[in-house]
Short mmCIF file of C-alpha atoms in Angstrom, two decimals:
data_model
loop_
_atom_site.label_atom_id
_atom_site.label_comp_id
_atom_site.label_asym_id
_atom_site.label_seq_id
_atom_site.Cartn_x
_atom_site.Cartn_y
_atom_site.Cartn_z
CA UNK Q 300 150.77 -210.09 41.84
CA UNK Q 301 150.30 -208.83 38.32
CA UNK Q 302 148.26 -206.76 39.34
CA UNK Q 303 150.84 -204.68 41.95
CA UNK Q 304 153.61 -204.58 39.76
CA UNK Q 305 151.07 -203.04 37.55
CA UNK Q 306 149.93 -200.37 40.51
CA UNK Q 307 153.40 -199.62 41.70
CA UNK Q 308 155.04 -199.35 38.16
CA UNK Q 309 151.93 -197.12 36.89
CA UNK Q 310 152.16 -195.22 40.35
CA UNK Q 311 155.61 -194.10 40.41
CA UNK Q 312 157.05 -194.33 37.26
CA UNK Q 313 156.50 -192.87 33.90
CA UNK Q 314 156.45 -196.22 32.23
CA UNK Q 315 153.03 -196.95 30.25
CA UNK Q 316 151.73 -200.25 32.08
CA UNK Q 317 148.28 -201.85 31.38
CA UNK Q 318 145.85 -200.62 34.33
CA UNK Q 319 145.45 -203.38 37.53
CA UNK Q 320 141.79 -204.48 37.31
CA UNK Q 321 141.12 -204.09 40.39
CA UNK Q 322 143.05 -201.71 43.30
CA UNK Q 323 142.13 -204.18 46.44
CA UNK Q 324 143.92 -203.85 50.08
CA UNK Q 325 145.90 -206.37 49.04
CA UNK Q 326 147.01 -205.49 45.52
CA UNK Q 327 147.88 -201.82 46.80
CA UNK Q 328 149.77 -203.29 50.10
CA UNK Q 329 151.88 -205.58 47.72
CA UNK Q 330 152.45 -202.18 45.38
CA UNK Q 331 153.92 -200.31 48.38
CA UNK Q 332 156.39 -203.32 48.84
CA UNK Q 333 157.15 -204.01 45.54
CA UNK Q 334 158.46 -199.85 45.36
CA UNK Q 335 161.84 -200.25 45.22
CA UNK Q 336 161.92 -203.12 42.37
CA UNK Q 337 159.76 -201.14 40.58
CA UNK Q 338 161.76 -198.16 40.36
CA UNK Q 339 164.93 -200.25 39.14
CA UNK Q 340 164.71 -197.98 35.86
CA UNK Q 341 164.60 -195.16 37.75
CA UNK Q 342 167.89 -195.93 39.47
CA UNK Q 343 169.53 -197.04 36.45
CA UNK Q 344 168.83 -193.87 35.33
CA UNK Q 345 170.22 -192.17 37.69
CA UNK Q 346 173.45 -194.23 37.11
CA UNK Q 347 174.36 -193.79 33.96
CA UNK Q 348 173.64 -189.70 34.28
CA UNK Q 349 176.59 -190.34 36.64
CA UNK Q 350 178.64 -192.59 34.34
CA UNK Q 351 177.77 -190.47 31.11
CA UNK Q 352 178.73 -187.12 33.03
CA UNK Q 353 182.14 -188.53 34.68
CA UNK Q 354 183.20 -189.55 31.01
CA UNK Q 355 182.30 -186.10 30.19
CA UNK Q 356 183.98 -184.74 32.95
CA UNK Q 357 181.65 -182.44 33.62
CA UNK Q 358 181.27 -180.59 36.87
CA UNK Q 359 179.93 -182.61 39.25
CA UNK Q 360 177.30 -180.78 41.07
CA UNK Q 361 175.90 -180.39 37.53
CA UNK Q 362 175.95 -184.10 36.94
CA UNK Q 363 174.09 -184.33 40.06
CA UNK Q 364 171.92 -182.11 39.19
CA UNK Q 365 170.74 -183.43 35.73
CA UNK Q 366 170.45 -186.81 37.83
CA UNK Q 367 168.28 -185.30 40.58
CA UNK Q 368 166.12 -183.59 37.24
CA UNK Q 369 166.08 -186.52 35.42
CA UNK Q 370 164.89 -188.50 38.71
CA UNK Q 371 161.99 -185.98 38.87
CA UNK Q 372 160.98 -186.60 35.25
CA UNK Q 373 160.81 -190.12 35.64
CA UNK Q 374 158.68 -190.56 38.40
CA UNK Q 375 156.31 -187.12 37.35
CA UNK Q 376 157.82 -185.28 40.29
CA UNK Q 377 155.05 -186.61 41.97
CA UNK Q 378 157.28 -186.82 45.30
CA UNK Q 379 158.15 -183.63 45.55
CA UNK Q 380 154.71 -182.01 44.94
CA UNK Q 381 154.13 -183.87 47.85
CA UNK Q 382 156.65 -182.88 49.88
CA UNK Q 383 155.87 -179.28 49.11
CA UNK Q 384 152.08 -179.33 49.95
CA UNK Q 385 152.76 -181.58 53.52
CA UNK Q 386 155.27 -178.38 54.93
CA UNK Q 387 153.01 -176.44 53.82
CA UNK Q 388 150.07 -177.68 55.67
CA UNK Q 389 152.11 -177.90 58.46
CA UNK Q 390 153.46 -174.86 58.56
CA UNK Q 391 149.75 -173.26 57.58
CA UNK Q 392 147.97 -173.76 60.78
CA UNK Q 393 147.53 -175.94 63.68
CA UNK Q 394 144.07 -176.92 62.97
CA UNK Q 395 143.86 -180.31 61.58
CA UNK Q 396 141.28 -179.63 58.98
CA UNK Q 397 142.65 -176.43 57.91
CA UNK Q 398 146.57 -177.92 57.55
CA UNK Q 399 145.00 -180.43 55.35
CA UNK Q 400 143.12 -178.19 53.35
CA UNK Q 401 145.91 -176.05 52.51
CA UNK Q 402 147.80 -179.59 51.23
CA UNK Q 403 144.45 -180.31 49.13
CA UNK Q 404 145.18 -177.02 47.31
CA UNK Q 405 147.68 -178.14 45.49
CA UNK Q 406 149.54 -175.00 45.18
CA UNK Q 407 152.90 -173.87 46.53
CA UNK Q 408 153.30 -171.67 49.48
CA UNK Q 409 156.72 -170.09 51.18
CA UNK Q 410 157.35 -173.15 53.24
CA UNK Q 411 156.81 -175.70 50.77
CA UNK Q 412 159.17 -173.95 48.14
CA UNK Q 413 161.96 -173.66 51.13
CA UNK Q 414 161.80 -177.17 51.73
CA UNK Q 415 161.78 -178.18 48.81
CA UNK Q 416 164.70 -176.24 47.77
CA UNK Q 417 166.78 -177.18 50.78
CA UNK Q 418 166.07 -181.01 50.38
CA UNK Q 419 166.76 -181.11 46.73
CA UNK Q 420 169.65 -179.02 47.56
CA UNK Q 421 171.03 -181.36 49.77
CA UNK Q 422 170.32 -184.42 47.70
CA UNK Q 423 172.34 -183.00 45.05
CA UNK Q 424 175.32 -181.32 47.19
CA UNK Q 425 175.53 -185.66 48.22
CA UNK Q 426 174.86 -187.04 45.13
CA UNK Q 427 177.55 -184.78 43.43
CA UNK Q 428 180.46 -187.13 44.94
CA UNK Q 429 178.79 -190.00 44.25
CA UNK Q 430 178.62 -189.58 40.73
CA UNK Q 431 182.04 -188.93 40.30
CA UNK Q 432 183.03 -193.07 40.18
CA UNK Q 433 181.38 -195.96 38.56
CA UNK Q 434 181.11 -197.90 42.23
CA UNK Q 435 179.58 -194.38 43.43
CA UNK Q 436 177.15 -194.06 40.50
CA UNK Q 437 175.88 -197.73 40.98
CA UNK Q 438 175.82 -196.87 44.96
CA UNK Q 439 173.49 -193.92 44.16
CA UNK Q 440 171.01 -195.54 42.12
CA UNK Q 441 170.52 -198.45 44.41
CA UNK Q 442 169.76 -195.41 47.22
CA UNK Q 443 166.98 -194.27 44.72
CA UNK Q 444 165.28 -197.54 45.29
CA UNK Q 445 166.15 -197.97 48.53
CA UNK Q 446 164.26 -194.83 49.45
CA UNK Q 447 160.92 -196.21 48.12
CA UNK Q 448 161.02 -198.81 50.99
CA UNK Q 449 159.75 -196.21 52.97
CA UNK Q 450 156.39 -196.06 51.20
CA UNK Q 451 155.74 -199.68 53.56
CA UNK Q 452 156.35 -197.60 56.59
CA UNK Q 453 153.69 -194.83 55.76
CA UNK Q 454 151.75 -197.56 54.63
CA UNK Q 455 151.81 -199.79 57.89
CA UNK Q 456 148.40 -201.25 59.17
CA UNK Q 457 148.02 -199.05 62.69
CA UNK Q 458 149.17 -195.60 60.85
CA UNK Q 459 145.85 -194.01 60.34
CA UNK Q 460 144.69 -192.36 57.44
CA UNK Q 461 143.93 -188.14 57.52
CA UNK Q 462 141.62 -188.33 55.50
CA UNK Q 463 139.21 -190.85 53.49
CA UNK Q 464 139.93 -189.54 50.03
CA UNK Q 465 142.77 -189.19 47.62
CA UNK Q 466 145.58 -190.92 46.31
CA UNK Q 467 147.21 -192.18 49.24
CA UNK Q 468 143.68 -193.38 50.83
CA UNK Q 469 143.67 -196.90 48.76
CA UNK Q 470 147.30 -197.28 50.62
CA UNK Q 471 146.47 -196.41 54.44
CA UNK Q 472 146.99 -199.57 56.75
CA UNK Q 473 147.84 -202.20 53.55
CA UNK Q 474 150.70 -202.99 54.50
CA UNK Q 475 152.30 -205.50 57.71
CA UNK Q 476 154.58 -204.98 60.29
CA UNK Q 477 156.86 -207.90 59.39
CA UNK Q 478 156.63 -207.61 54.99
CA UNK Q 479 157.92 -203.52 55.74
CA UNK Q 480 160.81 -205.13 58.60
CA UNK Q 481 162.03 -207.70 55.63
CA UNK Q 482 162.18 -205.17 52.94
CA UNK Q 483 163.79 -202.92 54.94
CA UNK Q 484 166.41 -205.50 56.09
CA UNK Q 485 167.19 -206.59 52.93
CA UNK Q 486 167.39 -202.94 51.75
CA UNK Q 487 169.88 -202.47 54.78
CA UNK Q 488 172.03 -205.42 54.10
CA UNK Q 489 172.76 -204.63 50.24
CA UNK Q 490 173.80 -200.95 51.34
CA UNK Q 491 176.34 -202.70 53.96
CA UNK Q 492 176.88 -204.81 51.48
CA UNK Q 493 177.70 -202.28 48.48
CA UNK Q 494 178.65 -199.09 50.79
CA UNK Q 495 180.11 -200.84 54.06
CA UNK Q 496 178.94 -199.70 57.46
CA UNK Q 497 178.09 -196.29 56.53
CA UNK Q 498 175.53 -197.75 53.87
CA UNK Q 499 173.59 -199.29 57.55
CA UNK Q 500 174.09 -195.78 59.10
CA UNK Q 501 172.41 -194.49 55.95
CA UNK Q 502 169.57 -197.13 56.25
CA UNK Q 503 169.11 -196.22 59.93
CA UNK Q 504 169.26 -192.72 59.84
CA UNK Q 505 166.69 -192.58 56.72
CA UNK Q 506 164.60 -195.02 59.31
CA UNK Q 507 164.42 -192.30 62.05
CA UNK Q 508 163.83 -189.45 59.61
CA UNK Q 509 160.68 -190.95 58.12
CA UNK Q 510 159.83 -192.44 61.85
CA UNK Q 511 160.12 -188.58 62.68
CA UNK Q 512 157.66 -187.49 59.68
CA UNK Q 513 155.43 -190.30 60.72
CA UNK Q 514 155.14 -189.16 64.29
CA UNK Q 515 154.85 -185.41 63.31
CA UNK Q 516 151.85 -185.92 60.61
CA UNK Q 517 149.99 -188.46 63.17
CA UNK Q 518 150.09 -186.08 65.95
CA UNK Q 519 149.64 -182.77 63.49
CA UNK Q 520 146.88 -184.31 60.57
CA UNK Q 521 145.69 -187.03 62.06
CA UNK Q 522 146.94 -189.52 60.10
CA UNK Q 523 149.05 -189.85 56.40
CA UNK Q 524 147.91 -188.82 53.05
CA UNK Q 525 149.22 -189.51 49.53
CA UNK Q 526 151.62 -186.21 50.51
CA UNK Q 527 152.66 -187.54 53.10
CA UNK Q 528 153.80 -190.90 51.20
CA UNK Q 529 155.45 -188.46 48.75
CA UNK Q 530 157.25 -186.34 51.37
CA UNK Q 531 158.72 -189.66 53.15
CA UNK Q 532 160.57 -190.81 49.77
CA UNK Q 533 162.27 -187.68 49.11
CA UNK Q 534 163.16 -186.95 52.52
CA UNK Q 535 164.50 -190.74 53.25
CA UNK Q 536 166.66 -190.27 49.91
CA UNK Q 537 168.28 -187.17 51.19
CA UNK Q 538 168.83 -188.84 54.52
CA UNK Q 539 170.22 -191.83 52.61
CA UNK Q 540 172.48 -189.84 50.55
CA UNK Q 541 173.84 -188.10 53.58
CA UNK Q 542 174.43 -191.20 55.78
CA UNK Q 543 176.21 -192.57 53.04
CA UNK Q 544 179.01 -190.17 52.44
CA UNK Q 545 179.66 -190.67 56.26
CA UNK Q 546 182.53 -192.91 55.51
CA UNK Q 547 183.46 -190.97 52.82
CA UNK Q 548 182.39 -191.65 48.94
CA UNK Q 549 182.40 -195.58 47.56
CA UNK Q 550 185.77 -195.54 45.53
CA UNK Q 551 186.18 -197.25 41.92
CA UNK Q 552 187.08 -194.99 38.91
CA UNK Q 553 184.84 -194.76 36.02
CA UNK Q 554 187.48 -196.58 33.90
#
């Protein structure tokens, strides 16, 4: 278990953690599940961005932008670069090979910066409500960890890999069925539990939407990459923040 909290923590945080000593099936499947606890700081941070910038009263599309920034930052905007390079391959061609060596590039075509733009867009357009109340702050970090749940889903046993190399390659097929369910679940119930019904119409809905990536990247690459992992977290926090305002933004002043 050391060893995964190691993995996951060095993964997708900034936070200087000893190496694992070795990066097994197992370790790396326990990783993917361990996500959201391991980005706890990244949440927090995201919280008290809100909390400092309510006090501040400062606008609060800017707050949720400095959030959304500061998210980036913490986790080496790893997500996002793969987010970028997966709409790009699929928007590149519809030739397997040559979809997957546009996302091997590395750099940033028309696509990828449109997408990018327009989910990052729409993460902070919701977050900027959020942040405006201490409940709504505390809401919106939990949602960052929440959306690393969905790293188990690209990660089940069954979802082939694209490719046999790169980051994502030591992930492919580590995780099971029923470990991704029970995160997921309990990731569902404290949304109900902190956001009412719309936080479980925010759990399904960022279900479907990586479900939908899943589907699109199996029938298009072949299989996921480490992109693809990336692409699923941002997209499943956007969907999150949407599904959450549903109901309107969690109440509870800042104090």
């Amino acid at each position: 278990m050391p060893d995964s909290w190691r993995l996951a923590l060095g993964t997708l945080t900034v936070l200087r953690v000893p190496p694992p000593r070795a990066v097994t099936p197992v370790v790396a499947g326990r990783a993917m599940l361990l996500a959201p606890l391991a980005v706890l700081p990244l949440g927090l941070v995201v919280a008290v961005v809100g909390l400092v910038g309510a006090r501040l009263e400062l606008p609060p599309l800017v707050v949720a932008l400095l959030a959304v920034g500061a998210l980036a930052a913490g986790s080496r905007a790893l997500h996002w670069d793969g987010l970028s390079d997966v709409v790009d391959g699929l928007t590149a061609s519809y030739d397997p090979a040559r979809s997957l060596e546009v996302m091997k590039s590395g750099t940033s075509g028309p696509a990828g910066v449109v997408a990018t733009v327009v989910v990052l867009g729409v993460q902070a357009a919701a977050l900027a409500p959020l942040l405006t109340t201490a409940r709504g702050a505390l809401v919106a970090g939990l949602l960052v960890c929440v959306s690393r749940a969905a790293l188990g889903w690209c990660c089940l046993r069954g979802v082939p890999g694209a490719r046999p190399d790169g980051l994502g390659a030591a992930y492919v097929g580590t995780v099971g069925p029923l470990p991704a369910a029970a995160v997921w679940l309990v990731a569902a119930l404290l949304l109900t539990l902190t956001a009412g019904w719309s936080g479980l119409l925010a759990a399904v809905l960022a279900a479907l939407v990586v479900a939908a990536l899943l589907h699109r990247v199996v029938r298009r690459l072949g299989g996921v990459t480490g992109d693809v992992l990336g692409a699923a977290v941002e997209l499943s926090l956007a969907a999150l923040l949407v599904g959450v305002l549903v109901g309107g933004p969690p109440s509870g002043g800042v104090g």
